[in-house]
Short mmCIF file of C-alpha atoms in Angstrom, two decimals:
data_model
loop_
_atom_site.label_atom_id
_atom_site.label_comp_id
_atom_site.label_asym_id
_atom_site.label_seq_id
_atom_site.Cartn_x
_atom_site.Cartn_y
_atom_site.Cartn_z
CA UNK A 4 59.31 120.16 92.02
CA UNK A 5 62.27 122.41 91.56
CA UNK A 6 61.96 124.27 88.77
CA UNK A 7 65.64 125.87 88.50
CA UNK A 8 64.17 127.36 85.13
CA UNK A 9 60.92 128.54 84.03
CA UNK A 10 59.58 130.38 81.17
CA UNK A 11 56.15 132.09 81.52
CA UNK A 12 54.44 133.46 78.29
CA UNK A 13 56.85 134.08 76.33
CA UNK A 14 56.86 134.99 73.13
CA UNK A 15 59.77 136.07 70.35
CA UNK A 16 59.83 137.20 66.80
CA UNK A 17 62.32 138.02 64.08
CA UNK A 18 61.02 139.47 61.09
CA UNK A 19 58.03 136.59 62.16
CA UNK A 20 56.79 135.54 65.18
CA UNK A 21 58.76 132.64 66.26
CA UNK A 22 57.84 131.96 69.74
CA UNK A 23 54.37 132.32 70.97
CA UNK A 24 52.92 132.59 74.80
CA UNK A 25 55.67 129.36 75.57
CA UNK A 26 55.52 128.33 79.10
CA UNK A 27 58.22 125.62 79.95
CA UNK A 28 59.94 124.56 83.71
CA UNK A 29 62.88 122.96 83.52
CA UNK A 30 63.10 120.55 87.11
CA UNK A 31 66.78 120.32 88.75
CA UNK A 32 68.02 117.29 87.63
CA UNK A 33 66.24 116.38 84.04
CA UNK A 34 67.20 116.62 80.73
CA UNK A 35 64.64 117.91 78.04
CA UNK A 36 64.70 117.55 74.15
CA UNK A 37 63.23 120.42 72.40
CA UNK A 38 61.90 119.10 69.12
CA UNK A 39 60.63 120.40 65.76
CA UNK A 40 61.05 120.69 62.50
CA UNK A 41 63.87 122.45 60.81
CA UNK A 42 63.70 125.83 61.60
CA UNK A 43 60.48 125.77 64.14
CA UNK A 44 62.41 128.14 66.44
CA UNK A 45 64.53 125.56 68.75
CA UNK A 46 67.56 126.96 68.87
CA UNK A 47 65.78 130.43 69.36
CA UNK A 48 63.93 128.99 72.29
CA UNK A 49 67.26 127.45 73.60
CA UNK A 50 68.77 131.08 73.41
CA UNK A 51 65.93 132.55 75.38
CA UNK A 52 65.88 130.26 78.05
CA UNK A 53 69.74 130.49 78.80
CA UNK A 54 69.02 134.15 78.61
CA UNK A 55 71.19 135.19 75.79
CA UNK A 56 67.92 136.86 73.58
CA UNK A 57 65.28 138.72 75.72
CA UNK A 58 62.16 137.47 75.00
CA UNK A 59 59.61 140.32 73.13
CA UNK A 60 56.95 139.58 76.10
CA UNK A 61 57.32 137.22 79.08
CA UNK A 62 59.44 136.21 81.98
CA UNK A 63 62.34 134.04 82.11
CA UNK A 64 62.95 132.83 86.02
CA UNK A 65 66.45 131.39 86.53
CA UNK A 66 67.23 129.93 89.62
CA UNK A 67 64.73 131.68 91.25
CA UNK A 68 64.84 135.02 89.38
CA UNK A 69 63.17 136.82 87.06
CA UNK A 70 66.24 137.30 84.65
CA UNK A 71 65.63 140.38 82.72
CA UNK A 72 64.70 142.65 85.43
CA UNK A 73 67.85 141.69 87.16
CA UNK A 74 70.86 144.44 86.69
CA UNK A 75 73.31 143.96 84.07
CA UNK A 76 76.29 142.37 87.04
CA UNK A 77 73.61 139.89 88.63
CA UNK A 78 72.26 138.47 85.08
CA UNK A 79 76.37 137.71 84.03
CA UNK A 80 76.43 135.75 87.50
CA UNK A 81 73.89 133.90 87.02
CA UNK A 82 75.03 132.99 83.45
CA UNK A 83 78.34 131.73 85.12
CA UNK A 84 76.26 129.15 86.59
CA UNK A 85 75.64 127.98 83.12
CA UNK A 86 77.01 126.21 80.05
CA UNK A 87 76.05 126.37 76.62
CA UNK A 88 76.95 124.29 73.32
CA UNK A 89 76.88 126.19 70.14
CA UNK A 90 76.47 123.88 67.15
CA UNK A 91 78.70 126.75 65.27
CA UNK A 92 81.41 126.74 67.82
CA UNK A 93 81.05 130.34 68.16
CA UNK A 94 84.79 130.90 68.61
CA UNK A 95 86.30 134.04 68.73
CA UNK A 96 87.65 134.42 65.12
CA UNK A 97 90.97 136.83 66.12
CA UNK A 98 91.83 134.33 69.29
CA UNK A 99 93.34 131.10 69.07
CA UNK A 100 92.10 128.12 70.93
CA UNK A 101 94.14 127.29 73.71
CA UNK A 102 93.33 131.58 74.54
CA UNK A 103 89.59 131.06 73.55
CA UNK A 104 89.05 128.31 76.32
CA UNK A 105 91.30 129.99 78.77
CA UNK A 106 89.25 133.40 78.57
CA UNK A 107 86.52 132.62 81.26
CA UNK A 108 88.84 131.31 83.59
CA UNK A 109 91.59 134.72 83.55
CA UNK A 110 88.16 137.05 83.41
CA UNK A 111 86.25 135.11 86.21
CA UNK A 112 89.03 133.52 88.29
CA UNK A 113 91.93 135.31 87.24
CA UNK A 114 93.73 132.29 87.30
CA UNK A 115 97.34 132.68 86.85
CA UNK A 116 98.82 131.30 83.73
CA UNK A 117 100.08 127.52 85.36
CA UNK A 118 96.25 126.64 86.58
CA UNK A 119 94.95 127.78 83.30
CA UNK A 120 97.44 125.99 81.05
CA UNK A 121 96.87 122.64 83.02
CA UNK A 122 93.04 123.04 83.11
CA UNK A 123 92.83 123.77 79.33
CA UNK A 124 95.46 121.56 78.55
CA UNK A 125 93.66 118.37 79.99
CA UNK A 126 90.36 119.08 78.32
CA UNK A 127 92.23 119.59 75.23
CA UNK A 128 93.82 116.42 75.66
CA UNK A 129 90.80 114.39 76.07
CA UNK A 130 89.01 115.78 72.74
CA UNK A 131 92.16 115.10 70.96
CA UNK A 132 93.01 119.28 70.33
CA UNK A 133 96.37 119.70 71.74
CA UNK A 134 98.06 119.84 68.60
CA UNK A 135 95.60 122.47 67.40
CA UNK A 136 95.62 124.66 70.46
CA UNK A 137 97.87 127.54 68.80
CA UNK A 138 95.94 127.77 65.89
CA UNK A 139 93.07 130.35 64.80
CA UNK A 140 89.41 128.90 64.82
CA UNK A 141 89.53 129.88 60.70
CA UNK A 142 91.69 126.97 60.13
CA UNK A 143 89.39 124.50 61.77
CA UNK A 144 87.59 122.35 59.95
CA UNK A 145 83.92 122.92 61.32
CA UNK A 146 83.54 119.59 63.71
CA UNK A 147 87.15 120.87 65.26
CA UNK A 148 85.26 123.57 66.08
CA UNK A 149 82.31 122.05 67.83
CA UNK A 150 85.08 119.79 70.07
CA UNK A 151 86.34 123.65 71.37
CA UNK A 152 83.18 124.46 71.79
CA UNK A 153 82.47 121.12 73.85
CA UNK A 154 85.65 121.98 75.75
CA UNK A 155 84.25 125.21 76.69
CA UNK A 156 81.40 123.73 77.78
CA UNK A 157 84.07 120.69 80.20
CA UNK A 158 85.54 124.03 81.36
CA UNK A 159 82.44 125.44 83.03
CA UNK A 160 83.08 123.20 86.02
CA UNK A 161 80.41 125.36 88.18
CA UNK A 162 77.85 124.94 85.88
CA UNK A 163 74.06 123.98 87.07
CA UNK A 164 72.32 123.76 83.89
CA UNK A 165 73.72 123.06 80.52
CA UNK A 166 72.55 124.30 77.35
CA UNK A 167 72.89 122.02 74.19
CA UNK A 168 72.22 123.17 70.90
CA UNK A 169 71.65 120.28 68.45
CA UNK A 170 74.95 118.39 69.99
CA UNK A 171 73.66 115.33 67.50
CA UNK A 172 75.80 116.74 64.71
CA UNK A 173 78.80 116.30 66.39
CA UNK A 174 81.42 113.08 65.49
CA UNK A 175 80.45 109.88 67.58
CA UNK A 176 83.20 109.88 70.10
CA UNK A 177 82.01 113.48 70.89
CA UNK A 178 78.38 112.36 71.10
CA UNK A 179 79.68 109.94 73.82
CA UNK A 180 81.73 112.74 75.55
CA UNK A 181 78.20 114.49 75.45
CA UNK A 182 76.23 112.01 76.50
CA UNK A 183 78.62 111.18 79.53
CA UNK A 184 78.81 114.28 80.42
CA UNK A 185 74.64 115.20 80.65
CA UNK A 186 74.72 111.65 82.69
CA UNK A 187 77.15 112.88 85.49
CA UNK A 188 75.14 115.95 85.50
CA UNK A 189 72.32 114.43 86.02
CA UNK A 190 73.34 112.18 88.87
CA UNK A 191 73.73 115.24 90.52
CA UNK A 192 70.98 117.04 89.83
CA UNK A 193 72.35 119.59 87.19
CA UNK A 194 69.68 119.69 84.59
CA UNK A 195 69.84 119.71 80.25
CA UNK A 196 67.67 121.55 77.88
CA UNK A 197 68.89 119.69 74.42
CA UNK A 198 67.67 120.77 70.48
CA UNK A 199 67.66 118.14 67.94
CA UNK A 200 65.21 115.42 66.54
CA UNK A 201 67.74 112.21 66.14
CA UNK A 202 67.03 109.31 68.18
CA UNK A 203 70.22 109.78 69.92
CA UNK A 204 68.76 113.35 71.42
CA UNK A 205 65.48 112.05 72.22
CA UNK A 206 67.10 108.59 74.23
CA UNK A 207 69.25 111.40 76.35
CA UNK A 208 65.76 112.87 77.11
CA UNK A 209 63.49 112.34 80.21
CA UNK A 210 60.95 113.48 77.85
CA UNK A 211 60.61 115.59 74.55
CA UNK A 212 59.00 119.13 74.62
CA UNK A 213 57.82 120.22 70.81
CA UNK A 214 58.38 124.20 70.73
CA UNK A 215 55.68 124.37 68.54
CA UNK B 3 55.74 165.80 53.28
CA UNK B 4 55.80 167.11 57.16
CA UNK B 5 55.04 163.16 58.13
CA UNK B 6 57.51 162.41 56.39
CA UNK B 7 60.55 164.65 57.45
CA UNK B 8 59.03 164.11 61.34
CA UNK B 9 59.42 160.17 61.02
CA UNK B 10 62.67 160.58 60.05
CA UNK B 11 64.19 163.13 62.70
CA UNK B 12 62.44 160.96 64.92
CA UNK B 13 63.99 158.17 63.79
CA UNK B 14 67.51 159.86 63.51
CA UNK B 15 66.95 161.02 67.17
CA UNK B 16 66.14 157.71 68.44
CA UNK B 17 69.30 156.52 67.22
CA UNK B 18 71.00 159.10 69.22
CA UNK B 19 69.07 158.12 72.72
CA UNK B 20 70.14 154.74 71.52
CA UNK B 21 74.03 155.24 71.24
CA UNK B 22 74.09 157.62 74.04
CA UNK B 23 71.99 154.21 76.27
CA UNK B 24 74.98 152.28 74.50
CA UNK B 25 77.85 154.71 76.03
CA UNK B 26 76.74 155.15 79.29
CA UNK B 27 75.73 151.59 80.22
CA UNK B 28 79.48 150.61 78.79
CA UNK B 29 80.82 153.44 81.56
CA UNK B 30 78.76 152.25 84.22
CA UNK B 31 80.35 148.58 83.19
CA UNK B 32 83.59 150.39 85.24
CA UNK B 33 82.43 150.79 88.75
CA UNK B 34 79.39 147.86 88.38
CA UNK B 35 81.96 145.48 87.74
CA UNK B 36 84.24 146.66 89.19
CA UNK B 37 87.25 144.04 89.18
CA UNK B 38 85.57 141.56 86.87
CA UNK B 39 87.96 140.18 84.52
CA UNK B 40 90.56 143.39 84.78
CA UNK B 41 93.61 141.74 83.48
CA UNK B 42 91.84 140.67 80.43
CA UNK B 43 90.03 143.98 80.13
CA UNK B 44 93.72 145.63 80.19
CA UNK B 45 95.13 143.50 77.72
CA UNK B 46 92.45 144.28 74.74
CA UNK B 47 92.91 148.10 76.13
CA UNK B 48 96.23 147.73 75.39
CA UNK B 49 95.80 146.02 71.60
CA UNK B 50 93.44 148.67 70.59
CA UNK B 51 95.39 151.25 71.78
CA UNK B 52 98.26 149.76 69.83
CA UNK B 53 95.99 149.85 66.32
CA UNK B 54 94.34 152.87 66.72
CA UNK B 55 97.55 155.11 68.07
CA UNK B 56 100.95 153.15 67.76
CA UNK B 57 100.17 151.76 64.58
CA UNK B 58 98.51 155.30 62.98
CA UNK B 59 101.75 157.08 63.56
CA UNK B 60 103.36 157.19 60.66
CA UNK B 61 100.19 158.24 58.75
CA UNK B 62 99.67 160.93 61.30
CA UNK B 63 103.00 162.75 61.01
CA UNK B 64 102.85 162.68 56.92
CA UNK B 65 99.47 163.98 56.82
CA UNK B 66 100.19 166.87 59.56
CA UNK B 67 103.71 167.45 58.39
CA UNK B 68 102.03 168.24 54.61
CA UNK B 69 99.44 170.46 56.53
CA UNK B 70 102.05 172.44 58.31
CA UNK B 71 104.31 173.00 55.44
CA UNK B 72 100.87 174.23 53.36
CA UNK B 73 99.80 175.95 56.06
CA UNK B 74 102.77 177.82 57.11
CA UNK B 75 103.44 178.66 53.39
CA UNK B 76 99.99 179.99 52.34
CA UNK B 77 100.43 182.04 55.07
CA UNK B 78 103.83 183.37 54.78
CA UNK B 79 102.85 184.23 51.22
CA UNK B 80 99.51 185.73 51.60
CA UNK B 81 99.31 187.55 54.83
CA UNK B 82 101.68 190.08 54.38
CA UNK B 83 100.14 191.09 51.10
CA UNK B 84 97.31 192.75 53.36
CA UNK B 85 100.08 193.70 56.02
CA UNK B 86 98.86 191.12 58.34
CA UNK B 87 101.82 190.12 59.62
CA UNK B 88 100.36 189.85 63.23
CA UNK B 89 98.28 187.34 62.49
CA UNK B 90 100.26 184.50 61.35
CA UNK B 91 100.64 183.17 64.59
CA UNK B 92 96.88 183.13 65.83
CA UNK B 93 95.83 182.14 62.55
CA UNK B 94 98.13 179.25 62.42
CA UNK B 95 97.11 178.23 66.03
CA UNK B 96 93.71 178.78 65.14
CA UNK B 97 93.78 176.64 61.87
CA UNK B 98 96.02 173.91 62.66
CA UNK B 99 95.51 173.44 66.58
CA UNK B 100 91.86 174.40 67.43
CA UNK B 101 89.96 173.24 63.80
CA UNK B 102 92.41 171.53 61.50
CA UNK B 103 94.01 169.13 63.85
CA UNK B 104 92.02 167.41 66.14
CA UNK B 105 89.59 167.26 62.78
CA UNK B 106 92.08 165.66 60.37
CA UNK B 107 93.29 162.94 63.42
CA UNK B 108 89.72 161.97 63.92
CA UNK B 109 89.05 161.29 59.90
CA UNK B 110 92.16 158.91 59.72
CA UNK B 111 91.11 157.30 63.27
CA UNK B 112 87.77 156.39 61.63
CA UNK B 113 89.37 155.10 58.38
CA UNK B 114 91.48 153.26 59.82
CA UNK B 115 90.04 152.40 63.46
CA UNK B 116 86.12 153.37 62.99
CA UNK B 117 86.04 150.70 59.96
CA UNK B 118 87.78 148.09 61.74
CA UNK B 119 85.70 148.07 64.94
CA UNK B 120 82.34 148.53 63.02
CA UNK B 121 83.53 145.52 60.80
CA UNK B 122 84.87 143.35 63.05
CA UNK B 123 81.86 143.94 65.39
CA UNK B 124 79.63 142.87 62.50
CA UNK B 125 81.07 139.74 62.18
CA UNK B 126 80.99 138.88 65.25
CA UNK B 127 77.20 138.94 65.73
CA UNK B 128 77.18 137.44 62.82
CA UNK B 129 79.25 134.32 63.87
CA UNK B 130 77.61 134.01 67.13
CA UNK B 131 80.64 135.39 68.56
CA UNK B 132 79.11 138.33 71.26
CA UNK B 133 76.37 135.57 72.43
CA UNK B 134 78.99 132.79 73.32
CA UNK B 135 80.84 135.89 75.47
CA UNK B 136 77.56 136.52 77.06
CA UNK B 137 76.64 133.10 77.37
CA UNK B 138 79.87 132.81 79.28
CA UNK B 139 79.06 135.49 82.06
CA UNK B 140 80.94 137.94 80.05
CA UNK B 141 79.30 141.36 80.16
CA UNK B 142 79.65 142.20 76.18
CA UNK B 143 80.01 146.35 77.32
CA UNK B 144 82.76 145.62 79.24
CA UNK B 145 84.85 142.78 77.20
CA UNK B 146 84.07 144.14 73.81
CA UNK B 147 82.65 147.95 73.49
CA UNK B 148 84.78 149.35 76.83
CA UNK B 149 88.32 149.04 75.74
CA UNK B 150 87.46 150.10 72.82
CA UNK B 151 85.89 153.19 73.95
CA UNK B 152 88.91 153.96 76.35
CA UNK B 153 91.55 152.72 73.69
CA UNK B 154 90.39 154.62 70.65
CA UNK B 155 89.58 157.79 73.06
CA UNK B 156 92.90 157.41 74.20
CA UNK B 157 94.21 157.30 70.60
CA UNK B 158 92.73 160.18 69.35
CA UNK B 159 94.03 162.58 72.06
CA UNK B 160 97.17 161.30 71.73
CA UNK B 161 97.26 160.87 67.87
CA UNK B 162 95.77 164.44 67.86
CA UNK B 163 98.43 165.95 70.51
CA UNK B 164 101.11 164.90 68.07
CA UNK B 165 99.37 166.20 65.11
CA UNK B 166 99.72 169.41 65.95
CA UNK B 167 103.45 169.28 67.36
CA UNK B 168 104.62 167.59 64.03
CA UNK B 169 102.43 169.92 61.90
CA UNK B 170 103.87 173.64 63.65
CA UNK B 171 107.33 172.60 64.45
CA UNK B 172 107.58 169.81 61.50
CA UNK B 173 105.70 171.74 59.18
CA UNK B 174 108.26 174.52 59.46
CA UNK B 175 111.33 172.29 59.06
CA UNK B 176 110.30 171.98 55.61
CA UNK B 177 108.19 175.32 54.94
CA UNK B 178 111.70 176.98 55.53
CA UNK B 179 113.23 175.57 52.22
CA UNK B 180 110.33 177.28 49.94
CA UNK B 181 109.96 180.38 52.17
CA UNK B 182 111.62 182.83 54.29
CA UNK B 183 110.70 182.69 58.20
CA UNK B 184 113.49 182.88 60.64
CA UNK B 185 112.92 179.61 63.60
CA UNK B 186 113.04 182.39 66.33
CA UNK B 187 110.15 184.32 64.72
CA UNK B 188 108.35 181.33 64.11
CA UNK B 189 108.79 180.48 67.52
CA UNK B 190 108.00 184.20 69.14
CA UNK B 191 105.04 184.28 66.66
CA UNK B 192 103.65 180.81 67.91
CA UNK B 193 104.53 181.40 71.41
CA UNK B 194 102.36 184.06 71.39
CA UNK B 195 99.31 182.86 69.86
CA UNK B 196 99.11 179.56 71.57
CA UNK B 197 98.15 179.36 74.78
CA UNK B 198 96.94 176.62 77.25
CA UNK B 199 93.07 177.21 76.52
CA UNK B 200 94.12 176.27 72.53
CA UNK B 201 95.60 173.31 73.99
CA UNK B 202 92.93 172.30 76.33
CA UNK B 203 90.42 172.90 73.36
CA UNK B 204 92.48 170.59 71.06
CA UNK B 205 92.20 167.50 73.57
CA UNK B 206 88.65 168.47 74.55
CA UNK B 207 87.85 167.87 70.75
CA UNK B 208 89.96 164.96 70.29
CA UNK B 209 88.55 163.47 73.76
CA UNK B 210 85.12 164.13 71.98
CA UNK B 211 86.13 162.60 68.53
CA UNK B 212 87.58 159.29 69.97
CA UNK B 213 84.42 158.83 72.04
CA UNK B 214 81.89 159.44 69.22
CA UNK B 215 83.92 157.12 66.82
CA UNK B 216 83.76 154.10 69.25
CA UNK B 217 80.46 154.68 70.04
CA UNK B 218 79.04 155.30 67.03
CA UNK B 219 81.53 152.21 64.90
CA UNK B 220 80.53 150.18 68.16
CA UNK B 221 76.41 150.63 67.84
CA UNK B 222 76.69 150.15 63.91
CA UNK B 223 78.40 146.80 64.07
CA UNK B 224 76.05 145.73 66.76
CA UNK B 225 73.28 146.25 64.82
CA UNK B 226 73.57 143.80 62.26
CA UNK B 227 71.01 141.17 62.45
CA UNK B 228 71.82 137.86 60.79
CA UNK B 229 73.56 138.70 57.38
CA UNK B 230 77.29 138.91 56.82
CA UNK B 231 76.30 141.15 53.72
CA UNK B 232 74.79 143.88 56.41
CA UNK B 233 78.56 144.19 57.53
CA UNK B 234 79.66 146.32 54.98
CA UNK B 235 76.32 148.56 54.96
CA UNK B 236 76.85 148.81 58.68
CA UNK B 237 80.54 149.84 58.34
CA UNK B 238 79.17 152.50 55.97
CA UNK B 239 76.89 154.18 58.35
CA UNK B 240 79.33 153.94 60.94
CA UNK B 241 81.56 155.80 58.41
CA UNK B 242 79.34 158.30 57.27
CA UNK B 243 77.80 158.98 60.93
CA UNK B 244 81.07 159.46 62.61
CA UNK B 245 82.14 162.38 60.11
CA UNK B 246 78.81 163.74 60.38
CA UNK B 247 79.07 163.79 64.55
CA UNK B 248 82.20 164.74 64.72
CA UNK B 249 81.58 168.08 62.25
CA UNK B 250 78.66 168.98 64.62
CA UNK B 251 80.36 168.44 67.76
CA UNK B 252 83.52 170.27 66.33
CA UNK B 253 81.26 173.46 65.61
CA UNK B 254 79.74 172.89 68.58
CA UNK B 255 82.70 173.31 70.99
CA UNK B 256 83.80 175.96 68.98
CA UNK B 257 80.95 177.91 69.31
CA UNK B 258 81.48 177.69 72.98
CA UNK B 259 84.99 178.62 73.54
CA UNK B 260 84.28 181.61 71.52
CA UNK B 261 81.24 182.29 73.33
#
């Protein structure tokens, strides 16, 4: 099978150990729920596996590579060919959100300022943010946030796997905008590594994966 | 007792390999990715460089204005008790342009600049901020910590430069009502004593200063872990670690120009 993502013994710890010898593939294509209890590590293991913490042991192969021996310009490619959903948001707190969407696409494809505003402004449009595209993340309520954060996530049109942290918590007609989205994915092969324990999550999955 | 001291040089040494890792995988960010994301790069180069130096103006030319007129009047007063005449102008060029300057523009830089970038790095570990930029593709050196490097380098040579103008030629304007010293033997006396190695020494230390402080502010606010209440302990560090630095590296280049 085609694993576009593997993990091989890896293992991760705070002030605790967190993660522990974890091997996990991720086939082109599926779409995994990583389960456990509150605070078992999932969103930790999610972070690994898109490569944003380096593991304490272990490898992490993405699309074929083994990520952390990679240089520092070859592991921010490969990232490009990623998306991930922070339950946060994660915005950037001095940037508004029309400029917080339209960042990857003026640092990757220095698109001129036309392409961006019509790219931005029809994903804002379909999660209902227009009207708050001016305005600083600080003045979003919290699920505002998570639809900017699900717009940057629309936005990474070149994406071959996608990253969703606990998505579950989001309103409904987001779920659905979720949910739509991993399907589309899916048909063509683009794979999902989800976190959350709802029976929404787990009837997204092709199978659950406790990290524990 | 020897244990003791050893773990903690060792410690305080690591933490220099550690910042010095920091710096020059941020330069290499320039040639490596080469390109990537320049426009946006520019624009934060340019915002920092407006906080740190446009913004830092006014209390640059107050501060070195007050320096000047203390300096120059001390001077006036005191030297020719011991018939030192001569040596206003070297000491003046020696006080204000080679120690005195570039010193005093690096303290305000890190009040106002160092605290800021430690801060406002803090916080944005803390709010997941640096991992959704590197989830994106975006190198974190080269969005975040390089234009600040270059901008608050920048800064300081350029906040420093105009230190010591404002503090010899401003410093005068106003020395002249509380003392007696003629503009044209000011101005023989300075021209004198300063020459272009003084000059070159002032931006070599302010060069030095501005890199230190957005290193150093730029490792500190990294280095929280998961608490917003780490922010301001970081921020202190950052504080305390830049005038520390910047004290050694000041004797330091001294030491060599007069070697």
């Amino acid at each position: 099978m085609n694993n576009l993502l593997c993990l091989k013994n890896v293992s991760f710890s705070y002030d605790r150990p967190i993660l522990e010898s974890v091997n996990f593939e991720l086939p082109a294509g599926k779409v995994i729920a990583i389960t456990g209890k509150a605070d078992s590590g999932k969103s930790v293991f999610l972070r690994v596996a898109a490569g944003i913490l380096s593991p304490d042991e272990g490898d992490l192969i993405l699309f074929g590579k083994n990520f952390w021996e990679l240089g520092r310009p070859e592991m921010m490619r490969l990232k490009m060919r990623t998306a991930f959903f922070f339950q946060e948001g994660a915005l950037l707190a001095n940037t508004n959100v029309f400029d917080n969407l339209a960042l990857p696409l003026r640092y990757h494809f220095a698109l001129d300022q036309k392409k961006v505003e019509s790219k931005v402004g029809f994903v804002l449009e379909r999660l209902g943010m227009l009207k708050y595209s001016k305005q600083l993340p600080a003045s979003l309520s919290l699920q505002l946030k998570r639809r900017v954060a699900l717009a940057r996530v629309l936005l990474a049109e070149s994406s071959k796997i996608y990253f969703w942290d606990e998505p579950e918590v989001m309103e409904e007609e987001m779920r659905e905008i979720v949910a739509e989205t991993i399907k589309e994915a899916k048909a063509k092969g683009i794979p999902s590594l989800i976190t959350g324990n709802g029976a929404w999550t787990k009837g997204l999955s092709d199978g659950g994966r406790d990290v524990f | 007792m020897l244990a003791v001291i050893g773990h903690y040089i060792s410690g305080r040494l690591n933490t220099v390999v550690e910042m010095a890792s920091l710096l020059c995988k941020t330069v290499s960010t320039t040639w490596s990715e080469w390109g990537c994301g320049s426009r946006v790069v520019r624009d934060v180069i340019g915002r920092q460089v407006l906080f740190t130096g446009v913004e830092a103006i006014k209390i640059i030319t107050v501060t070195s204005m007050i320096l000047g007129v203390a300096t120059i009047v001390e001077l006036i007063t005191e030297v020719p008790r011991v018939s030192g005449e001569s040596y206003i102008g070297p000491v003046l060029v020696a006080v204000v342009v080679r120690e005195l300057g570039p010193l005093l523009t690096a303290f305000i830089v890190i009040g106002r600049s160092g605290t800021a970038i430690a801060t406002e790095l803090g916080n944005m570990i803390v709010n997941h901020e640096v991992e959704a930029v590197d989830a994106m593709g975006i190198d974190p050196l080269r969005f975040i910590v390089l234009p600040r490097l270059i901008g608050v380098t920048s800064a300081t040579v350029g906040l420093g430069l105009l230190f010591v103008v404002v503090a010899l030629l401003g410093g005068w304007l106003f020395a002249r009502f509380l003392i007696y010293y003629p503009f044209i033997a000011y101005l023989a006396d300075l021209r004198e004593s300063l020459g272009p190695w003084d000059v070159a020494l002032c931006f070599i230390k302010c060069a030095s200063f501005g890199i230190i402080i957005a290193v150093i502010c730029c490792y500190r606010g990294f280095s929280v872990k998961l608490s917003s209440h780490e922010v301001p302990q970081v921020t202190i560090k950052a504080v305390v670690g830049c005038i520390y630095a910047c004290f050694l590296v000041n004797i330091i280049i001294t030491g060599f120009f007069y070697l």
